């Protein structure tokens, strides 16, 4: 059975969103609903002596007050180091100390002001260099007592997690007489998601169960984490998700939901909690700041004999997603190119700053920046054209990745050829006003997160189908376009006739969550399996009606007919109605999880994903003009060749690429988060945090590369995550070529670029990364001691 789900199906939610009819979580309310607020610490590190809520609880309108005593549990992704409230120690500015629910927002704020808190200040470590210094204060003095879920990762003191890759003899590669050693260092800052809808939740406690409506990407994580924090069985928590007003990874972890749930139980009323924009900025799970050292041994003809790298990721006060994201370095920094021998170390480092988290192409954006800038420095060092070096060195069919997995198909090579053809057809932008001109082409490797997903398809008597999953529509269109197209094509009906059920953990099976490009692939695979189950049942029933075999039938265009020009048959609605009457409701279930592509044994330690099921590749090209007097960088043109496996909806993918590139331009040029010496985030809203505006948008020329191998359903790959991957790298490489100056940091704000032009930007050094690779490890690779 061949399913053709390719079409230009328009998003069914577009009109409501454009006209303001969509009701997000922040629009939800109920009669008698209470308003919650959270009291947050104003110091980065301290001993929490006391929290006295007695005066607050006595104020008019206050219905509930909660502190650490009400939430005894801990949660974490990998390491359970996260308590709901500060319990004995304050670890960052903004850490929750107490929460209140009152009749009005004003009464809730008044109650916060009445809470009396005593904190004994302690020394803080606000940078990774501080945290890794000998004798540094520990962000988590009790780190050894935390529950650790996976095995294999090293951890100690302010190193929350350490993951390593070792394949081959790197020392021997660096000792070869025919290689040139190239070393590069890079640093990037944090990036804020700036979703228009802040994190928001409405919680109720009824019939001894919590019902949480929330703006999230991960309803099952919210369910399980809330239960952990509150010390109740997960079955007592139901999570439903209204439309989400932007996420980009911000809502891939637990946030404010347990506060609302706890207050709802204590008050017996519905409770609404919405972060202010300032709270979003001060406590947002930013894309983490990172520091990277890469060293490569390369022959004159462009063979990378050996590579080693150390990546430091600032996870802030809790390990959170950064512990999991240490895995990514193997596949982003260790991707793109054929490597003879390789060793990589990635360390998630605790600091007394707000926790960081996932952000579109997490870990990959800055590792691609570092890798591609390093690649240009390699090409310059051996006297080879940068594009020629990439053509020679990119991964191809049968090549080994950093962890020893075998890649299938020549993908990056042909994509580079496709980009060169695009470049050849276009007229280079002219800069005749004194500005400096630069152009660069970069490559990138990303991958689709797979993992468990479930789906149910129920066939309705009117010929429509209802799809039930835990998938969430976060703006990518997967729930509104991709999944309905897959189900409709399988059942021979229109996508308009596929009803997509809102995520509800009581109604749908477990799902890892929406992110990492996994929605159309993993949920798509589960939905395809469920729809095929329904198709099989309907064809079997129709075969009895038509006195034929199921193999004789065609199911398409709303009908089931005997194959042939004059085949008799019925509408699908007729078959569905008759089958329901005769057999009962017709439904199907499907599930999907990791296929499990193997690495080489012994290559990885401390990894959550040791090899990638579905690699995704990208090639980007841009032209820039740099103003000599101001340092302003203008992007003149931008082109993308993206590996999509199979494009179900080309216009939808094009929209994702355009949006991802613009978001990447913000990371490359504008968005800068600074943390002061006291651990406070200096940017607190749109007035002080510069995101791309309409005038910054550059039209993107898009070429979708189809046909690369994929384990995804119908040969597809996730298309929404990867567009941001190469942008910082491409702009940085182009600016380097324009200015002749070595770009080592992002973002390339006008002051930083001007300092480069004037020779006032010092060479970046990272003395807290040791010169000898082994000295950066808590324990030797592969050791369990």
XYZ file of C-alpha atoms in Angstrom:
785
model
C 0.000 0.000 0.000
C 1.461 3.346 -1.068
C 0.294 6.485 0.667
C 0.684 9.820 -1.081
C 0.198 12.481 1.585
C 1.936 15.270 -0.330
C -0.221 18.362 -0.815
C -0.471 22.073 -0.101
C -3.009 21.756 2.705
C -3.628 25.075 4.463
C -3.600 25.338 8.235
C -7.074 25.082 9.686
C -6.139 27.253 12.686
C -4.789 30.157 10.631
C -7.992 32.194 10.363
C -8.813 32.009 14.068
C -5.265 32.964 15.029
C -5.135 35.842 12.574
C -8.504 37.216 13.690
C -7.881 36.790 17.422
C -10.494 34.098 18.073
C -8.029 31.500 19.338
C -8.202 31.076 23.101
C -4.783 30.424 24.578
C -4.129 29.439 28.186
C -3.792 33.104 29.150
C -7.375 33.601 27.897
C -8.810 30.868 30.108
C -10.830 31.667 33.161
C -13.729 30.529 35.315
C -16.124 32.103 37.809
C -14.536 32.340 41.244
C -11.080 31.743 39.882
C -8.189 32.845 42.087
C -5.062 34.649 40.947
C -1.658 33.363 41.980
C 1.709 35.029 42.396
C 5.161 33.710 43.288
C 7.638 35.335 45.675
C 11.150 35.079 44.236
C 14.585 35.467 45.779
C 16.539 38.661 45.161
C 19.987 37.222 45.883
C 21.963 34.677 43.852
C 23.234 32.595 46.771
C 22.335 32.388 50.416
C 21.175 30.314 53.344
C 17.417 30.527 53.679
C 16.932 31.169 57.399
C 13.151 31.641 57.492
C 10.025 32.360 55.448
C 7.170 33.757 57.558
C 3.833 33.818 55.697
C 1.537 34.452 58.685
C 0.877 38.117 57.898
C 0.288 37.378 54.237
C -2.199 34.618 54.998
C -4.269 37.014 57.138
C -4.681 39.655 54.442
C -8.093 40.231 52.793
C -8.756 38.045 49.780
C -5.873 35.641 50.372
C -7.140 32.068 50.069
C -3.962 29.972 50.108
C -0.241 30.253 50.782
C 2.350 27.598 49.912
C 6.007 27.094 50.820
C 8.629 24.355 50.595
C 6.894 22.391 53.343
C 3.976 21.810 50.978
C 6.087 20.403 48.122
C 8.638 17.913 49.416
C 9.622 16.262 46.145
C 12.453 16.846 43.696
C 12.533 16.490 39.943
C 15.090 16.612 37.170
C 15.968 15.370 33.713
C 18.701 12.913 34.562
C 19.480 14.257 38.031
C 16.754 15.173 40.530
C 18.300 18.440 41.715
C 15.254 20.704 41.353
C 12.947 21.483 44.282
C 9.798 23.523 43.701
C 10.729 26.129 46.313
C 14.127 27.017 47.729
C 14.582 24.632 50.601
C 17.358 25.683 52.945
C 19.480 27.365 50.262
C 18.883 30.017 47.611
C 20.692 29.294 44.342
C 19.704 32.089 41.925
C 17.993 35.439 41.642
C 14.368 34.580 40.945
C 14.227 31.240 42.763
C 10.715 30.679 44.214
C 10.364 31.113 47.979
C 6.569 31.030 48.407
C 3.349 31.268 46.402
C -0.037 32.776 47.167
C -3.539 32.687 45.671
C -5.997 35.527 46.209
C -9.262 36.882 44.853
C -7.526 39.529 42.760
C -4.047 39.988 41.279
C -3.572 43.079 43.429
C -4.352 41.154 46.626
C -1.921 38.433 45.577
C 0.860 40.994 45.079
C 0.070 42.595 48.425
C 0.399 39.191 50.073
C 3.848 38.709 48.537
C 4.948 42.016 50.029
C 3.794 40.862 53.457
C 5.888 37.677 53.478
C 8.927 38.070 55.708
C 12.080 36.351 54.428
C 15.484 36.100 56.097
C 18.406 35.068 53.863
C 22.028 34.885 54.941
C 24.092 35.796 51.840
C 26.692 33.296 50.652
C 29.432 33.609 48.015
C 28.072 33.064 44.506
C 29.593 31.650 41.322
C 28.006 33.421 38.353
C 30.322 32.286 35.559
C 31.537 28.867 34.533
C 35.119 29.985 35.132
C 34.133 30.845 38.723
C 32.312 27.543 39.165
C 35.255 25.461 37.900
C 37.921 27.302 39.887
C 39.694 25.311 42.628
C 37.844 25.654 45.925
C 34.793 27.285 44.314
C 31.614 27.428 46.437
C 29.249 24.609 45.529
C 25.890 25.531 44.041
C 24.623 22.175 45.317
C 26.640 21.129 48.397
C 24.426 18.045 48.678
C 24.927 16.973 45.029
C 25.924 13.443 46.036
C 22.523 12.829 47.630
C 20.463 13.456 44.481
C 18.711 10.661 42.646
C 20.383 9.944 39.300
C 18.206 8.301 36.662
C 20.600 7.259 33.872
C 24.004 5.670 34.297
C 27.397 6.375 32.784
C 27.754 10.114 33.227
C 30.388 11.576 35.515
C 29.395 14.312 37.978
C 30.975 16.050 40.941
C 30.804 19.426 42.644
C 29.756 22.120 40.170
C 29.897 19.743 37.208
C 26.291 18.645 36.942
C 27.025 16.133 34.172
C 29.883 15.118 31.924
C 29.479 13.189 28.674
C 32.404 11.953 26.591
C 33.104 10.479 23.168
C 36.339 8.688 22.292
C 36.831 6.894 18.985
C 40.269 5.937 17.702
C 43.747 7.056 18.773
C 43.625 10.834 18.854
C 47.101 11.218 20.332
C 48.575 9.253 17.447
C 46.654 11.394 14.947
C 48.015 14.608 16.465
C 51.544 13.177 16.491
C 51.592 12.457 12.756
C 54.333 14.384 10.926
C 52.080 15.244 7.972
C 49.375 17.172 9.865
C 48.800 20.810 10.725
C 47.312 21.474 14.177
C 44.558 24.092 14.225
C 43.084 25.293 17.523
C 40.068 27.565 17.947
C 38.123 28.949 20.912
C 34.592 30.322 20.913
C 32.051 31.785 23.304
C 28.321 32.477 22.971
C 25.790 34.135 25.250
C 22.278 33.208 26.266
C 19.213 33.612 24.054
C 15.671 34.229 25.264
C 12.784 32.501 23.476
C 10.553 35.578 23.684
C 7.371 33.612 22.985
C 4.484 36.057 22.735
C 2.421 33.988 25.152
C 4.248 33.767 28.483
C 4.119 30.612 30.525
C 0.591 30.301 31.883
C -1.541 27.751 33.734
C -5.029 27.260 35.151
C -5.353 24.481 37.743
C -8.286 22.854 39.536
C -8.525 20.156 42.213
C -11.685 18.074 41.883
C -12.609 14.540 42.943
C -9.180 14.040 44.499
C -7.422 14.806 41.196
C -5.590 17.757 39.719
C -6.618 19.126 36.336
C -3.975 21.378 34.810
C -4.593 23.442 31.678
C -1.254 24.807 30.577
C 0.782 26.228 27.748
C 3.354 23.477 27.323
C 5.112 21.273 24.795
C 5.279 18.296 27.144
C 1.951 17.408 28.820
C 3.278 14.091 30.152
C 6.347 15.742 31.664
C 4.058 18.248 33.403
C 1.916 15.376 34.680
C 4.824 13.352 36.025
C 6.883 16.253 37.388
C 3.923 17.835 39.180
C 3.221 14.491 40.836
C 6.876 14.223 41.913
C 6.951 17.722 43.391
C 3.682 17.280 45.278
C 4.293 13.695 46.348
C 1.189 12.192 44.738
C 0.721 9.366 42.184
C 0.969 10.565 38.586
C -2.495 9.117 37.944
C -3.914 11.908 40.127
C -2.798 14.555 37.607
C -4.574 15.294 34.337
C -3.004 17.739 31.862
C -4.762 19.334 28.906
C -3.192 21.806 26.508
C -5.017 24.638 24.732
C -3.342 26.210 21.681
C 0.172 27.339 22.563
C 1.232 30.880 21.730
C 4.859 30.169 20.915
C 7.363 27.892 22.622
C 10.647 27.210 20.744
C 11.769 24.919 23.592
C 10.859 27.302 26.427
C 7.896 25.105 27.329
C 9.702 21.762 27.075
C 10.110 21.464 30.843
C 8.158 21.907 34.035
C 7.605 25.564 34.907
C 4.847 27.147 36.994
C 2.256 24.364 36.839
C 2.933 22.792 40.273
C 2.445 26.156 42.030
C -1.054 26.533 40.598
C -1.904 22.905 41.308
C -0.759 23.132 44.909
C -2.683 26.360 45.524
C -5.797 24.928 43.869
C -5.773 22.012 46.290
C -5.160 24.209 49.327
C -7.855 26.734 48.371
C -10.445 24.420 46.820
C -10.770 26.876 43.928
C -9.519 27.216 40.368
C -6.188 29.055 40.288
C -4.679 31.029 37.422
C -0.954 31.816 37.287
C 0.655 33.763 34.433
C 4.224 34.985 34.319
C 4.803 38.648 33.678
C 7.218 39.503 30.877
C 9.805 40.429 33.498
C 9.401 37.031 35.182
C 9.764 35.367 31.790
C 13.024 37.224 31.233
C 14.462 36.695 34.701
C 13.560 33.016 35.025
C 13.306 31.912 31.399
C 14.977 28.649 30.439
C 17.352 30.485 28.092
C 19.436 28.858 25.415
C 22.530 28.340 27.523
C 25.732 30.311 27.212
C 28.627 28.085 26.198
C 32.394 28.028 25.780
C 34.097 25.777 23.251
C 37.644 24.726 22.452
C 38.274 22.714 19.277
C 41.581 21.310 18.099
C 42.068 19.436 14.808
C 44.948 17.640 13.087
C 44.568 18.059 9.312
C 46.698 16.975 6.352
C 47.555 19.300 3.462
C 44.990 17.580 1.235
C 42.169 18.106 3.742
C 41.960 14.840 5.678
C 40.903 15.410 9.281
C 43.134 12.853 10.977
C 42.042 13.745 14.499
C 39.839 16.133 16.433
C 39.268 16.881 20.069
C 36.969 19.382 21.722
C 35.728 20.492 25.113
C 32.322 22.163 25.429
C 31.173 23.896 28.611
C 27.424 24.457 28.919
C 26.089 26.743 31.659
C 23.036 25.008 33.070
C 22.432 27.639 35.735
C 21.246 26.601 39.170
C 19.635 23.295 38.104
C 20.847 20.640 35.680
C 17.515 20.574 33.886
C 17.653 19.863 30.180
C 21.347 20.702 29.925
C 22.197 17.321 31.436
C 20.353 15.691 28.562
C 21.744 18.185 26.034
C 25.344 17.205 26.767
C 24.500 14.323 24.432
C 24.084 16.651 21.442
C 27.730 17.610 21.058
C 28.572 14.175 19.683
C 26.160 14.742 16.811
C 26.498 18.493 16.186
C 30.130 19.372 16.882
C 31.093 15.817 15.960
C 28.951 15.856 12.818
C 29.330 17.367 9.321
C 32.781 15.935 8.551
C 34.682 12.655 8.236
C 36.926 12.265 11.268
C 39.767 9.799 11.582
C 39.888 9.813 15.379
C 37.875 11.937 17.755
C 37.405 12.702 21.428
C 34.858 15.116 22.839
C 33.932 16.181 26.349
C 30.787 18.107 27.208
C 30.240 19.428 30.704
C 27.047 20.939 32.114
C 28.199 23.378 34.799
C 26.197 24.661 37.759
C 26.253 28.432 38.355
C 24.261 30.729 40.649
C 22.179 32.016 37.741
C 18.699 31.354 36.389
C 18.351 27.818 34.978
C 18.764 27.342 31.237
C 16.918 24.959 28.949
C 16.132 23.826 25.438
C 15.851 26.270 22.539
C 15.273 25.359 18.893
C 18.199 23.205 17.675
C 19.464 23.177 21.253
C 23.239 22.838 21.601
C 23.503 22.619 17.830
C 23.312 26.332 17.014
C 26.462 27.318 18.863
C 28.326 24.091 18.130
C 27.653 24.625 14.424
C 28.914 28.208 14.765
C 32.089 26.934 16.422
C 32.583 24.028 14.029
C 32.082 26.057 10.855
C 34.276 28.928 12.007
C 36.904 26.333 12.952
C 36.481 24.753 9.512
C 37.226 28.075 7.820
C 40.316 28.438 10.019
C 41.409 24.941 8.988
C 41.012 25.796 5.301
C 43.050 28.970 5.749
C 45.774 27.116 7.669
C 46.285 24.499 4.934
C 45.799 26.936 2.064
C 42.626 25.370 0.674
C 39.458 27.114 -0.486
C 36.812 26.782 2.230
C 34.146 25.380 -0.106
C 36.607 22.963 -1.663
C 37.564 21.745 1.810
C 33.918 21.170 2.714
C 33.252 19.238 -0.510
C 36.201 17.008 0.288
C 35.499 16.511 3.981
C 31.699 16.254 4.472
C 30.150 12.995 5.620
C 28.985 10.626 2.908
C 27.615 7.137 2.440
C 29.274 4.626 4.761
C 31.225 7.210 6.752
C 31.452 6.992 10.531
C 30.008 9.608 12.822
C 31.771 10.661 15.999
C 30.161 7.810 17.960
C 30.894 5.251 15.272
C 27.458 5.012 13.714
C 27.467 4.419 9.952
C 25.774 7.139 7.889
C 23.703 6.124 4.877
C 23.627 7.983 1.573
C 25.563 10.846 0.053
C 23.555 13.835 1.206
C 25.753 16.798 2.160
C 27.882 16.550 -0.990
C 24.937 16.838 -3.396
C 23.396 19.541 -1.195
C 26.591 21.602 -1.519
C 26.362 21.170 -5.288
C 22.734 22.330 -5.153
C 23.794 25.429 -3.208
C 26.566 26.192 -5.675
C 23.982 26.055 -8.465
C 21.770 28.508 -6.559
C 24.734 30.822 -6.079
C 25.664 30.615 -9.740
C 22.164 31.583 -10.845
C 22.000 34.616 -8.558
C 23.682 37.936 -9.117
C 25.998 38.763 -6.205
C 24.863 41.743 -4.185
C 26.817 44.884 -4.964
C 28.219 47.016 -2.166
C 29.573 50.273 -3.573
C 29.045 52.555 -0.580
C 32.269 51.816 1.268
C 30.949 48.945 3.334
C 32.831 45.658 3.533
C 31.389 42.660 1.654
C 31.558 39.024 2.698
C 29.975 35.742 1.698
C 30.012 32.294 3.277
C 28.535 28.832 2.853
C 28.244 26.461 5.819
C 26.960 22.961 6.480
C 25.150 21.572 9.506
C 24.062 18.243 10.957
C 21.002 17.917 13.143
C 18.775 14.986 13.983
C 15.190 14.166 14.768
C 14.399 13.168 18.330
C 12.456 9.962 18.195
C 11.296 8.138 21.308
C 7.869 6.911 22.461
C 4.665 8.245 20.868
C 1.134 6.874 20.735
C -1.928 7.593 18.619
C -5.522 6.458 18.274
C -7.683 6.986 15.186
C -11.452 6.608 15.530
C -13.522 6.333 12.351
C -16.780 8.242 12.578
C -20.023 7.164 10.929
C -20.065 10.287 8.735
C -16.766 9.354 7.092
C -14.584 11.647 9.171
C -11.836 10.466 11.511
C -10.738 11.634 14.941
C -7.034 11.585 15.789
C -6.196 11.354 19.487
C -2.589 11.942 20.552
C -0.642 13.852 23.186
C 0.704 16.094 20.449
C 0.598 19.850 20.948
C 0.255 22.515 18.275
C 3.013 25.001 19.110
C 2.845 26.930 15.847
C 4.765 24.608 13.531
C 1.597 23.318 11.870
C 2.340 19.633 12.462
C -0.940 19.009 14.289
C -2.901 21.163 11.838
C -1.222 20.019 8.607
C 1.256 17.146 8.755
C -0.650 14.631 10.894
C -4.056 15.225 9.245
C -2.406 14.773 5.850
C -0.889 11.428 6.898
C -4.132 10.106 8.379
C -6.283 11.379 5.511
C -4.047 9.908 2.816
C -4.066 6.534 4.564
C -7.862 6.485 4.900
C -8.682 7.972 1.508
C -10.433 11.037 2.941
C -9.724 14.779 2.942
C -7.414 16.286 5.590
C -10.285 18.643 6.411
C -12.201 15.567 7.595
C -9.578 14.586 10.180
C -10.487 15.980 13.593
C -7.432 16.515 15.788
C -8.140 16.139 19.482
C -6.580 18.582 21.935
C -3.793 17.009 24.001
C -5.179 15.324 27.115
C -3.153 12.897 29.225
C -6.375 11.170 30.311
C -7.337 10.418 26.710
C -4.068 9.793 24.869
C -1.073 7.548 25.408
C 2.374 8.604 26.541
C 4.454 10.936 24.409
C 7.916 12.394 25.016
C 6.733 15.817 23.901
C 6.811 18.194 20.972
C 10.297 19.355 20.048
C 13.475 18.367 18.279
C 11.624 17.941 14.981
C 9.946 14.797 16.313
C 6.270 15.702 16.003
C 5.584 14.790 12.377
C 8.041 11.904 12.503
C 7.343 10.113 15.797
C 3.706 11.122 16.188
C 3.348 10.733 12.439
C 4.613 7.157 12.625
C 2.166 6.357 15.440
C -0.691 8.073 13.596
C 0.136 6.236 10.366
C 0.085 2.907 12.200
C -3.256 3.733 13.832
C -4.771 4.844 10.524
C -3.499 1.686 8.800
C -5.216 -0.352 11.527
C -8.510 1.413 10.744
C -7.944 1.028 6.993
C -7.427 -2.712 7.358
C -10.693 -3.084 9.308
C -12.722 -0.997 6.851
C -11.352 -2.800 3.810
C -12.095 -6.165 5.393
C -15.691 -5.151 6.101
C -16.161 -3.587 2.670
C -14.798 -6.720 1.027
C -17.673 -8.679 2.579
C -20.191 -6.169 1.287
C -18.734 -6.253 -2.232
C -18.007 -9.997 -2.342
C -14.337 -9.287 -3.001
C -11.020 -9.570 -1.191
C -9.417 -6.571 0.532
C -6.595 -6.687 -2.022
C -9.151 -6.105 -4.780
C -10.270 -2.791 -3.250
C -9.149 0.800 -3.615
C -9.713 3.276 -0.792
C -9.428 6.853 -2.053
C -11.355 10.052 -2.700
C -13.896 9.251 -0.024
C -14.829 5.859 -1.510
C -14.005 2.168 -1.258
C -14.354 0.499 -4.626
C -13.309 -2.602 -6.506
C -10.238 -1.667 -8.540
C -10.895 -0.957 -12.186
C -12.685 1.604 -14.332
C -16.171 0.286 -13.592
C -15.651 -1.032 -10.097
C -18.644 -0.859 -7.821
C -18.334 0.400 -4.280
C -19.560 2.594 -1.466
C -18.619 5.864 0.127
C -16.322 5.508 3.101
C -19.065 7.057 5.235
C -21.469 4.267 4.189
C -18.928 1.571 5.004
C -18.046 3.209 8.326
C -21.697 3.529 9.369
C -22.540 -0.052 8.436
C -19.405 -1.415 10.089
C -20.185 0.501 13.269
C -23.710 -0.911 13.340
C -22.507 -4.454 12.702
C -19.241 -4.596 14.633
C -19.247 -1.632 16.946
C -17.034 1.481 16.717
C -14.108 1.188 14.322
C -10.816 2.439 15.707
C -7.123 1.765 15.529
C -4.074 2.326 17.678
C -0.465 2.890 16.826
C 2.809 3.415 18.613
C 6.357 4.362 17.688
C 9.682 4.666 19.442
C 13.413 4.722 18.726
C 14.680 2.325 16.117
C 18.077 2.246 17.761
C 20.818 2.831 15.191
C 23.973 1.330 16.748
C 27.192 3.167 17.596
C 30.560 1.494 18.002
C 30.771 -0.140 21.436
C 32.710 1.850 23.995
C 32.692 5.152 22.073
C 30.271 7.052 24.303
C 29.856 7.601 28.030
C 27.128 9.581 29.768
C 24.986 9.919 26.636
C 21.211 9.720 26.464
C 21.303 9.190 22.666
C 24.442 7.410 21.507
C 23.544 7.300 17.809
C 20.932 9.127 15.734
C 18.022 7.411 14.016
C 17.192 10.218 11.593
C 20.004 12.623 10.676
C 19.022 15.914 9.040
C 21.436 18.056 7.037
C 21.452 21.700 6.027
C 23.514 23.973 3.792
C 23.238 27.747 4.235
C 24.712 30.654 2.302
C 24.588 34.378 2.972
C 26.034 37.676 1.840
C 26.685 40.494 4.312
C 27.768 44.114 4.268
C 29.631 45.536 7.274
C 29.669 49.256 7.988
C 33.241 50.329 8.740
C 32.133 53.270 10.896
C 29.380 51.735 13.022
C 29.985 47.978 12.957
C 26.431 47.372 11.754
C 26.021 44.124 9.807
C 23.380 43.961 7.092
C 22.439 40.575 5.650
C 22.029 41.130 1.914
C 20.859 37.680 0.841
C 20.177 34.311 2.396
C 19.789 30.858 0.845
C 18.979 27.474 2.353
C 19.194 23.957 0.959
C 17.507 21.728 3.539
C 17.285 17.965 3.736
C 13.628 17.102 4.329
C 13.516 13.423 3.339
C 10.122 13.865 1.745
C 8.188 17.141 1.767
C 4.554 16.612 2.750
C 3.713 20.304 2.503
C 6.295 22.490 0.779
C 4.763 25.830 1.694
C 4.554 24.862 5.371
C 8.217 23.816 5.373
C 9.133 27.051 3.615
C 7.431 29.023 6.362
C 9.381 27.158 9.012
C 12.656 27.839 7.214
C 11.914 31.548 6.819
C 10.986 31.846 10.499
C 13.953 29.799 11.684
C 16.410 31.908 9.710
C 15.007 35.157 11.127
C 15.198 33.739 14.651
C 18.782 32.709 13.914
C 19.617 36.210 12.716
C 18.533 37.450 16.128
C 20.985 35.046 17.751
C 23.736 36.013 15.323
C 23.365 39.782 15.385
C 21.038 41.202 18.024
C 20.050 39.126 21.029
C 22.359 39.591 23.975
C 21.705 38.559 27.572
C 24.092 39.820 30.206
C 24.402 38.698 33.816
C 25.869 41.117 36.348
C 28.304 40.264 39.128
C 25.389 39.616 41.490
C 23.816 37.018 39.185
C 20.991 39.246 37.928
C 19.782 39.198 34.325
C 20.076 42.783 33.059
C 17.474 42.511 30.281
C 13.903 42.401 31.587
C 11.649 42.970 28.548
C 11.307 43.921 24.912
C 12.634 47.398 25.714
C 16.068 46.072 26.670
C 16.289 42.828 24.701
C 16.683 43.346 20.956
C 14.887 40.763 18.805
C 14.611 40.940 15.006
C 11.977 43.398 13.835
C 10.102 43.523 10.538
C 12.871 45.600 8.980
C 15.434 42.924 9.873
C 13.626 40.170 7.982
C 15.535 38.893 4.954
C 13.643 36.894 2.288
C 15.088 33.394 2.216
C 15.563 31.467 -1.017
C 14.643 27.873 -0.189
C 15.531 24.651 -1.978
C 14.147 21.471 -0.420
C 16.410 18.463 -0.889
C 14.342 15.280 -1.076
C 15.324 11.636 -1.286
C 17.832 11.272 1.554
C 17.432 8.062 3.564
C 14.998 8.358 6.480
C 13.394 5.979 8.946
C 10.532 8.466 9.340
C 6.999 7.584 8.176
C 6.660 7.955 4.382
C 10.342 8.935 4.294
C 9.826 12.295 6.023
C 12.111 14.164 8.409
C 11.372 16.923 10.910
C 11.670 20.301 9.195
C 10.967 22.899 11.880
C 13.989 22.553 14.135
C 16.919 22.637 11.735
C 16.418 26.008 9.920
C 18.028 27.969 12.782
C 21.017 25.606 13.009
C 23.467 27.236 10.591
C 22.493 30.888 10.794
C 24.935 32.098 13.439
C 27.706 30.115 11.741
C 26.964 31.458 8.273
C 26.746 35.090 9.339
C 29.912 34.789 11.457
C 31.878 33.218 8.605
C 30.674 35.899 6.201
C 31.598 38.699 8.630
C 35.037 37.153 9.081
C 35.550 37.204 5.325
C 34.286 40.781 5.068
C 36.454 42.175 7.853
C 39.468 39.890 7.812
C 39.044 39.636 11.590
C 38.669 36.453 13.584
C 35.109 36.101 14.886
C 35.077 34.098 18.110
C 31.900 35.306 19.826
C 28.216 35.808 19.154
C 26.157 37.924 18.893
C 27.856 40.244 16.406
C 26.367 43.429 17.792
C 27.632 46.724 16.315
C 29.885 47.461 19.336
C 31.526 44.029 19.091
C 32.015 44.273 15.317
C 33.380 47.795 15.607
C 35.831 46.606 18.257
C 36.944 43.870 15.846
C 37.445 46.393 13.062
C 39.453 48.687 15.334
C 41.564 45.833 16.704
C 40.196 46.366 20.200
C 38.504 42.958 20.603
C 41.052 40.820 22.456
C 41.722 37.249 21.381
C 39.418 34.941 23.303
C 41.178 32.625 25.722
C 39.555 30.052 27.979
C 42.108 29.271 30.707
C 39.574 27.232 32.685
C 39.607 24.662 29.840
C 42.774 22.667 30.381
C 45.255 22.238 27.478
C 45.453 18.472 28.012
C 42.142 16.801 27.160
C 42.281 14.299 30.024
C 42.693 17.084 32.580
C 39.170 18.302 31.720
C 37.569 15.023 32.780
C 36.250 14.012 36.160
C 37.246 10.459 35.315
C 38.810 8.722 32.315
C 36.435 7.938 29.464
C 34.694 4.613 30.045
C 35.722 4.373 33.683
C 33.005 3.753 36.262
C 35.058 5.009 39.186
